[in-house]
Tab-separated table of C-alpha atoms (C1' of nucleotides) in Angstrom:
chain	number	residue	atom	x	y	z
A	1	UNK	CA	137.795	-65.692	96.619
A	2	UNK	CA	134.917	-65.090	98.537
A	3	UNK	CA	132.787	-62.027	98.616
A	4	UNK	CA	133.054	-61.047	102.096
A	5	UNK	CA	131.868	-57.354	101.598
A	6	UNK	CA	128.205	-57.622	100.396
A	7	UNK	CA	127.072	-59.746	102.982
A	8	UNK	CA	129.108	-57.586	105.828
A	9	UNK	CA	128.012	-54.141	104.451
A	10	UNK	CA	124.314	-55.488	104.545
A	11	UNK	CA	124.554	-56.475	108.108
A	12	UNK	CA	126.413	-53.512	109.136
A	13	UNK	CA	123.923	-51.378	108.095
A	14	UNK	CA	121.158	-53.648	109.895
A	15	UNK	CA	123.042	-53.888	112.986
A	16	UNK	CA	126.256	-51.808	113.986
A	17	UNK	CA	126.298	-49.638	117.242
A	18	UNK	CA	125.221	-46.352	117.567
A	19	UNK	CA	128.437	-45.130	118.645
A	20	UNK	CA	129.186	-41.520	119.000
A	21	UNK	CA	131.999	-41.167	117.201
A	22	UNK	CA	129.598	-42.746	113.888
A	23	UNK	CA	127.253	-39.487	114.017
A	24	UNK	CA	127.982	-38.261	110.142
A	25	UNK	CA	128.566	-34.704	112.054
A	26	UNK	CA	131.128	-35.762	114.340
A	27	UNK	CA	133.785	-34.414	113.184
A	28	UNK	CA	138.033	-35.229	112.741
A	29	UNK	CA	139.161	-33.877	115.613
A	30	UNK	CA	136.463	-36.129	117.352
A	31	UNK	CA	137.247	-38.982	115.520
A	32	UNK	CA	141.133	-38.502	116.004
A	33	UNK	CA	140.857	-38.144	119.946
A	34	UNK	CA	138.147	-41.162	119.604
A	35	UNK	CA	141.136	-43.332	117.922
A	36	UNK	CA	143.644	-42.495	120.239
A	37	UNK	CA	141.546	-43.180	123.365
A	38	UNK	CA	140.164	-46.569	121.507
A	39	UNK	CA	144.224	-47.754	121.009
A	40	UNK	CA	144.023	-50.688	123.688
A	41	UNK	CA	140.900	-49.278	126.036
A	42	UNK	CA	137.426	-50.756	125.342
A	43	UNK	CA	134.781	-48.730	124.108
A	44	UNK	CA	132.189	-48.540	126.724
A	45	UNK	CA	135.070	-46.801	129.002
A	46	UNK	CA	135.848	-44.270	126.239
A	47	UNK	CA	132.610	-42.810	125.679
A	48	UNK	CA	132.473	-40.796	128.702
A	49	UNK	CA	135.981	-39.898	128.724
A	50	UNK	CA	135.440	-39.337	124.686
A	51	UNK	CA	132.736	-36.818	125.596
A	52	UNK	CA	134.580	-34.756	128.690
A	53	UNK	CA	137.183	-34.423	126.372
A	54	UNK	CA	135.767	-32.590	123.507
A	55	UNK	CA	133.644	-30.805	125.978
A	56	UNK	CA	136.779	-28.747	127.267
A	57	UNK	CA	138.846	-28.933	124.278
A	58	UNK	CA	136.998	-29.024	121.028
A	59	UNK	CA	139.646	-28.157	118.193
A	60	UNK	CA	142.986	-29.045	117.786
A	61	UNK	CA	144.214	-25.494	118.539
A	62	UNK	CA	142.287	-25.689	122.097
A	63	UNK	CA	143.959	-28.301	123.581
A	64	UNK	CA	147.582	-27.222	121.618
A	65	UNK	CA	146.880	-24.172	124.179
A	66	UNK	CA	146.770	-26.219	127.789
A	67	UNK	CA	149.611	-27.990	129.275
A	68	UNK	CA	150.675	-31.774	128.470
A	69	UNK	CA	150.246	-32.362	131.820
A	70	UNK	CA	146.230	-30.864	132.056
A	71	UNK	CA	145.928	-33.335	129.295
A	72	UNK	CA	147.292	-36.193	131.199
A	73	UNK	CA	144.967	-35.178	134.170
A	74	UNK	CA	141.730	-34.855	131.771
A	75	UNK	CA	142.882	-38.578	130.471
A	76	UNK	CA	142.086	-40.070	134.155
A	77	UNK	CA	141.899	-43.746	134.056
A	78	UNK	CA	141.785	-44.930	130.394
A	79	UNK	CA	145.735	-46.083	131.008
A	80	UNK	CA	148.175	-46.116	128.621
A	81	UNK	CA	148.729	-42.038	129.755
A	82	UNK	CA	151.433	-40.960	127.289
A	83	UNK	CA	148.791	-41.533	124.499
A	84	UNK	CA	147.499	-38.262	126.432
A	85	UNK	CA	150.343	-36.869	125.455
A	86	UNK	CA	151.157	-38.433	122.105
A	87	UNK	CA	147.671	-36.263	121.531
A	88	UNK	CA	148.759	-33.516	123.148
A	89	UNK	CA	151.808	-33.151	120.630
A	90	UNK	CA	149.490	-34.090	118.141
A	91	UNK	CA	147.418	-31.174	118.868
A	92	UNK	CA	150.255	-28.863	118.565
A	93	UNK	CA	151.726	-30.376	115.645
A	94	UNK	CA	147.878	-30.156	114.004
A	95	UNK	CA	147.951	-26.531	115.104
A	96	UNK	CA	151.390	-25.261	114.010
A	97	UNK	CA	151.483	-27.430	110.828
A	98	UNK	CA	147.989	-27.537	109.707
A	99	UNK	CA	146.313	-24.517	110.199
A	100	UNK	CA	144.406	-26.279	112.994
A	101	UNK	CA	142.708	-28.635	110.462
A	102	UNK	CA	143.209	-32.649	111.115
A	103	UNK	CA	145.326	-33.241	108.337
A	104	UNK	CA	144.035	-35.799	105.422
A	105	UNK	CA	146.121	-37.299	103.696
A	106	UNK	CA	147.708	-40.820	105.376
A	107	UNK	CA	151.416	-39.435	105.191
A	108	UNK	CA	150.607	-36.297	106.937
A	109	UNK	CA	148.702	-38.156	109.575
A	110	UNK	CA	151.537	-40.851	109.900
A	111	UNK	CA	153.785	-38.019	111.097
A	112	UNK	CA	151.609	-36.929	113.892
A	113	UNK	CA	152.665	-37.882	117.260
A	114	UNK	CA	151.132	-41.461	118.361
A	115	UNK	CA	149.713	-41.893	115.117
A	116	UNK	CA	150.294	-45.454	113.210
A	117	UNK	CA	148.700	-47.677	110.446
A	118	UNK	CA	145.923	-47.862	111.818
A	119	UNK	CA	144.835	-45.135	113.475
A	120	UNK	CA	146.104	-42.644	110.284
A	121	UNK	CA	144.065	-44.442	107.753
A	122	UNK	CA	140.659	-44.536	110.555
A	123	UNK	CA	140.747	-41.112	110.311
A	124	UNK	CA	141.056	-40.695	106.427
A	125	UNK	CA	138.167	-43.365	105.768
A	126	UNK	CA	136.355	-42.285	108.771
A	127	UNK	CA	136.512	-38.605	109.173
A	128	UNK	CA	137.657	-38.114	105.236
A	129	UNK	CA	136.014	-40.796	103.612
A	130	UNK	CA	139.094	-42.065	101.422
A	131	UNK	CA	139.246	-45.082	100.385
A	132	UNK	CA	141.905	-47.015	102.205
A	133	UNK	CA	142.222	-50.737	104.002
A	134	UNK	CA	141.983	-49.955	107.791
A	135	UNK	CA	143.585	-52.906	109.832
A	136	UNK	CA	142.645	-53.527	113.471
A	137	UNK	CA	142.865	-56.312	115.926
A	138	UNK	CA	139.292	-56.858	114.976
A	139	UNK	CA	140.065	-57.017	111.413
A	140	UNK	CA	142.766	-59.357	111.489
A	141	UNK	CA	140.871	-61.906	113.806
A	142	UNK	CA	137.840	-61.644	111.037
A	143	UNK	CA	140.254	-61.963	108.088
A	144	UNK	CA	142.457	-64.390	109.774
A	145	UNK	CA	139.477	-66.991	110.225
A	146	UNK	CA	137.091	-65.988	107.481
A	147	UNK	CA	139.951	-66.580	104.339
A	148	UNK	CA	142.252	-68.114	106.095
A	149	UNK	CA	140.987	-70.879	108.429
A	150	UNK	CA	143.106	-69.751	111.285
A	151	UNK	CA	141.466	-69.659	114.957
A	152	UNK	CA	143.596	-65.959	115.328
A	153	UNK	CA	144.923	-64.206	113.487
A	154	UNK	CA	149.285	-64.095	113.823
A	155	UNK	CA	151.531	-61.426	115.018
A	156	UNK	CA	150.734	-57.310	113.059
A	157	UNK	CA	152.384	-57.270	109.531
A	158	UNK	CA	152.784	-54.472	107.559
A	159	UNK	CA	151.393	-57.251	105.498
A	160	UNK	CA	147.877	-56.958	106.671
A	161	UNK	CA	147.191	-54.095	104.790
A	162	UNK	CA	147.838	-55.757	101.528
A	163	UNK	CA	145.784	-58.270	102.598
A	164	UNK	CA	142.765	-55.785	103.442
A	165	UNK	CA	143.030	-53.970	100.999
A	166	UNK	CA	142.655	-57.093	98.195
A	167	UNK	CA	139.241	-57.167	99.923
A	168	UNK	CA	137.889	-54.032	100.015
A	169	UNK	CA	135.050	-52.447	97.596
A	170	UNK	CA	136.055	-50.436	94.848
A	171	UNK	CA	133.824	-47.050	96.011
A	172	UNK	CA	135.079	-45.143	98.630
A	173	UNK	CA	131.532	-45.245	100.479
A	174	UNK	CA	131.229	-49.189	100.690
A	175	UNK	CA	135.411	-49.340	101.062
A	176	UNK	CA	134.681	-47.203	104.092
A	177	UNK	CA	131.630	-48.902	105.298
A	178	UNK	CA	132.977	-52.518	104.533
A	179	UNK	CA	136.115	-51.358	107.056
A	180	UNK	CA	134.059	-50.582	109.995
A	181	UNK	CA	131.725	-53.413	109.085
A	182	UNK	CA	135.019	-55.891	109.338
A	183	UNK	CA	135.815	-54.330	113.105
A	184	UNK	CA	132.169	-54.157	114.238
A	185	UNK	CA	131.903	-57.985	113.183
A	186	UNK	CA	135.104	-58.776	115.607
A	187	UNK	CA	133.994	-56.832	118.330
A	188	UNK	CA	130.549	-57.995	119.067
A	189	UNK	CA	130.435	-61.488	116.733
A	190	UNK	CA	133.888	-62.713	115.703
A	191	UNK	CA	135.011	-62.284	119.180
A	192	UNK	CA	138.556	-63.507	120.576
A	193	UNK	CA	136.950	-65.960	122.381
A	194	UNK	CA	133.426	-67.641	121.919
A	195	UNK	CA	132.689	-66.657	118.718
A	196	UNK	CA	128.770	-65.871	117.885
A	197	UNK	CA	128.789	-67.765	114.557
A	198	UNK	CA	125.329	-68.268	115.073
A	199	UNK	CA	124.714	-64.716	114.068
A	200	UNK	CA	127.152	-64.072	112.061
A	201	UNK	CA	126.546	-62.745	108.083
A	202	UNK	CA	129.573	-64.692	106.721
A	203	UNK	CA	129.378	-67.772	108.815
A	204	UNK	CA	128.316	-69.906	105.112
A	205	UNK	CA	131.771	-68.400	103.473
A	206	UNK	CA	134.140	-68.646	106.541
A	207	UNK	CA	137.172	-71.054	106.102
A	208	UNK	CA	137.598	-71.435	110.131
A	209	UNK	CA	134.130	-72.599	110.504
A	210	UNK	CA	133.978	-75.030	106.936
A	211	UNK	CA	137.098	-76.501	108.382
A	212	UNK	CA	135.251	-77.248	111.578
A	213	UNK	CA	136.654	-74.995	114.045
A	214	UNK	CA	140.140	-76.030	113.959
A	215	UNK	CA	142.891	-74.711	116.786
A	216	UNK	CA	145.683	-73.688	114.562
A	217	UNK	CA	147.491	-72.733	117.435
A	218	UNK	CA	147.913	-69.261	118.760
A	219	UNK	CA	151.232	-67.206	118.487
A	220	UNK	CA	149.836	-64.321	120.821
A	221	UNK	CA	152.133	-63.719	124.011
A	222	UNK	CA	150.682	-63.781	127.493
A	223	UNK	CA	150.759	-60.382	129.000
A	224	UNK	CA	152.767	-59.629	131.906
A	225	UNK	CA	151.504	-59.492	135.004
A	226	UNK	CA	150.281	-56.422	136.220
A	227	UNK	CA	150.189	-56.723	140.040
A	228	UNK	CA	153.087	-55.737	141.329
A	229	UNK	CA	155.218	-54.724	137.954
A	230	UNK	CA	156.441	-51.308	136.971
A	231	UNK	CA	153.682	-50.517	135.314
A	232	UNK	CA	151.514	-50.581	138.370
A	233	UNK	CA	153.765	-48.658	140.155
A	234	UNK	CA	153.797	-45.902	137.717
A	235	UNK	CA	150.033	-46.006	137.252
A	236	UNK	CA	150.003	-45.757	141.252
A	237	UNK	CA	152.201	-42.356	141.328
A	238	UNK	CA	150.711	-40.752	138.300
A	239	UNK	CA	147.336	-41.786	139.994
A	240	UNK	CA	148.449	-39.645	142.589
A	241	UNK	CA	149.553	-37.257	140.753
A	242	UNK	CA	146.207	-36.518	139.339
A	243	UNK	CA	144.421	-36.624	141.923
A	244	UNK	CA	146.991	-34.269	144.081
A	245	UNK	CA	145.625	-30.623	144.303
A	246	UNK	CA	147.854	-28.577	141.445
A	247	UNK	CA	148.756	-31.818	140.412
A	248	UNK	CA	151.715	-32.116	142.593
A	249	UNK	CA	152.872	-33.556	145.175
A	250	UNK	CA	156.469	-34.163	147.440
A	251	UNK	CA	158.487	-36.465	146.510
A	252	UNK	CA	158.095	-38.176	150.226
A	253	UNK	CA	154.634	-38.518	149.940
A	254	UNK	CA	154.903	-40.178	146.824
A	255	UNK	CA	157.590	-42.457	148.009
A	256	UNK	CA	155.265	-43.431	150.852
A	257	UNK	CA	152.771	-44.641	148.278
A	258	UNK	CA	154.681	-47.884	147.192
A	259	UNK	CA	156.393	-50.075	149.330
A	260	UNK	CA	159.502	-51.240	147.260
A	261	UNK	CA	161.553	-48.486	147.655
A	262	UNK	CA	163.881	-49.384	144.437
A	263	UNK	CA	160.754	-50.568	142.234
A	264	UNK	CA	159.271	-46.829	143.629
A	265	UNK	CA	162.259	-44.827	142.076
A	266	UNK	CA	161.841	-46.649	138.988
A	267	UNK	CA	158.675	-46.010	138.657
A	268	UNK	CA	159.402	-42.021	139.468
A	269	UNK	CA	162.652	-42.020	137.549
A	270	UNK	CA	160.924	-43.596	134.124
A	271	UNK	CA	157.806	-41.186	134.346
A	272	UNK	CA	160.039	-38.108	134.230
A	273	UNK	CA	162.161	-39.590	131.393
A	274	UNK	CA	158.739	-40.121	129.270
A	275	UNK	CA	157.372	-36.298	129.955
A	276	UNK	CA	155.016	-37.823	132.144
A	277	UNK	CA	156.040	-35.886	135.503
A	278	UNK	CA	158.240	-33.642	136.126
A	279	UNK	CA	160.507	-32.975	139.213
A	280	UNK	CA	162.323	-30.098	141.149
A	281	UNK	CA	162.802	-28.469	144.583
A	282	UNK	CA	161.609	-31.900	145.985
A	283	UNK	CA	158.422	-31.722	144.515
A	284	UNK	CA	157.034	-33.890	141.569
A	285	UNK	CA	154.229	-32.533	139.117
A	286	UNK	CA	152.487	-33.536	135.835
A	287	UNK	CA	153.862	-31.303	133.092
A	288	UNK	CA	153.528	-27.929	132.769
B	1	DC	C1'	160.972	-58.372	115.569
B	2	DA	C1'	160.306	-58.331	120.752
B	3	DT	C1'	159.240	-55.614	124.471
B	4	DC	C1'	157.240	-52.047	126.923
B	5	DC	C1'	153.425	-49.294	128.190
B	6	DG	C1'	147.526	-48.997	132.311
B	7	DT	C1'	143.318	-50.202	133.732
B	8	DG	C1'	139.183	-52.545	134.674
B	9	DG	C1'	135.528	-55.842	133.396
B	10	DA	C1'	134.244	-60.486	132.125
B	11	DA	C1'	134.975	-65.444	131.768
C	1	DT	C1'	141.108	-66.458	142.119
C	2	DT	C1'	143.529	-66.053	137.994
C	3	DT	C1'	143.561	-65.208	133.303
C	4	DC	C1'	142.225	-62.984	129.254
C	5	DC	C1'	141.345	-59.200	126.568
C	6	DA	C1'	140.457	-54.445	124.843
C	7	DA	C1'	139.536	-49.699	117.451
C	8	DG	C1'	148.047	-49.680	118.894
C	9	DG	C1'	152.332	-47.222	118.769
C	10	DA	C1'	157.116	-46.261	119.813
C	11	DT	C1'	161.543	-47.955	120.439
DNA sequence: CATCCGTGGAA
DNA sequence: TTTCCAAGGAT
């Protein structure tokens, strides 16, 4: 097998971001609120966001002390807006459970709200600096082409990890560095599409390239459309919703927003079963 | 295992 | 203009 980490930990440390979150003081609670605005939203719109947040609540036990729905208001437009609240709960759970302290340990981070494979062992090799295989999008792309020939990578395993983890350094430190080296590399080199192989540090070792680029196909579903769907709709109260003084509003104004009446009460109806808003005496609110 | 869940920028 | 994609997780 090839030795993917030397060159990649050599390059990282040549080359990688200066991202906030990467400061050596930064801190778990920064680094957990960093993963859970990172799930699906690109990094150049976290950073701000990132920043606001840990401005107005910088420990766990802070933000376990404001409402869900302040937390949904502070999350604005990164989307996805019950991770605001997934964090939220994991706040509280952090607080009551852990004396405030991010917990370290992967099984006591796998129980917190809105916490998964990934994002619990990020913040034990990040934040912690244990030595565990962290598996993103980015990482599977890289691994996926690099040992495996394969133009992307196939659906998440539970699988992957194995996989990583047969990879990774011994030592904690390079473990950890090789892990964000592996995402870095599919973010800015190993991209989806239009790969930079010309600047890439394992381009002489990677099986997609010695094979000559071949398509092997691509198992990754089109996403739905967006104008139009539920989704939009909901995005289009809760939008609302934020931006509505007290963050609330009556319910006729906010069916006024969105022409399909039926799609509309979906949209309202769905939002109160996920926490997101909440309804009474004709009015409907973010969380209290 | 498939589907659902936002939003905006780039190709 | 449309399509693709972005440090996933819950159900």
């Amino acid at each position: 097998m090839s030795d993917l980490a030397t060159p990649l930990i050599a390059w990282y440390r040549e080359t990688a971001r200066d991202l906030p979150w990467r400061d050596p003081d930064f801190g778990a609670w920064g680094i957990l609120v960093s993963e859970f605005m990172l799930q699906q939203t690109p990094v150049a719109r976290v950073i701000p966001r990132l920043e606001a947040w840990l401005e107005r609540w910088p420990t766990p036990a802070a933000l376990a002390k404001a409402s869900p729905g302040a937390a949904v208001e502070q999350w604005a437009n990164l989307g996805y807006p019950r991770r605001a609240l997934w964090l939220h709960r994991a706040a509280v759970q952090i607080a009551e459970q852990h004396g405030g302290v991010v917990p370290r340990d992967v099984d006591s981070l796998l129980a917190l709200t809105g916490v998964g494979d990934y994002t619990a062992r990020a913040v034990a090799v990040f934040a912690y600096g244990d030595r565990h295989p962290v598996v993103d999008t980015n990482t599977r792309r890289v691994l996926a082409r690099s040992l495996d020939g394969q133009s992307q990578p196939g659906p998440p395993s539970p699988n992957d990890l194995a996989a990583m983890a047969e990879v990774l350094p011994r030592d904690e430190e390079p473990a950890a560095v090789f892990n964000a080296a592996a995402m870095e590399l599919g973010a800015v080199v190993c991209t989806a599409r239009a790969a930079k192989c010309e600047s890439c540090p394992i381009a002489h070792i990677c099986a997609w390239r010695n094979a000559g680029y071949p398509d092997t196909g691509d198992r990754r579903r089109r996403q739905a459309a967006y104008a139009g769907s539920d989704r939009q709709a909901r995005g289009a109260v809760l939008q609302h919703l934020r931006a509505a003084s007290s963050h609330e509003s009556a319910i006729e104004t906010v069916a006024a927003m969105w022409p399909d009446a039926l799609q509309r009460d979906r949209a309202i109806d769905s939002l109160i079963a996920d926490g997101l808003a909440e309804a009474s005496d004709g009015m409907l609110r973010l969380p209290r």
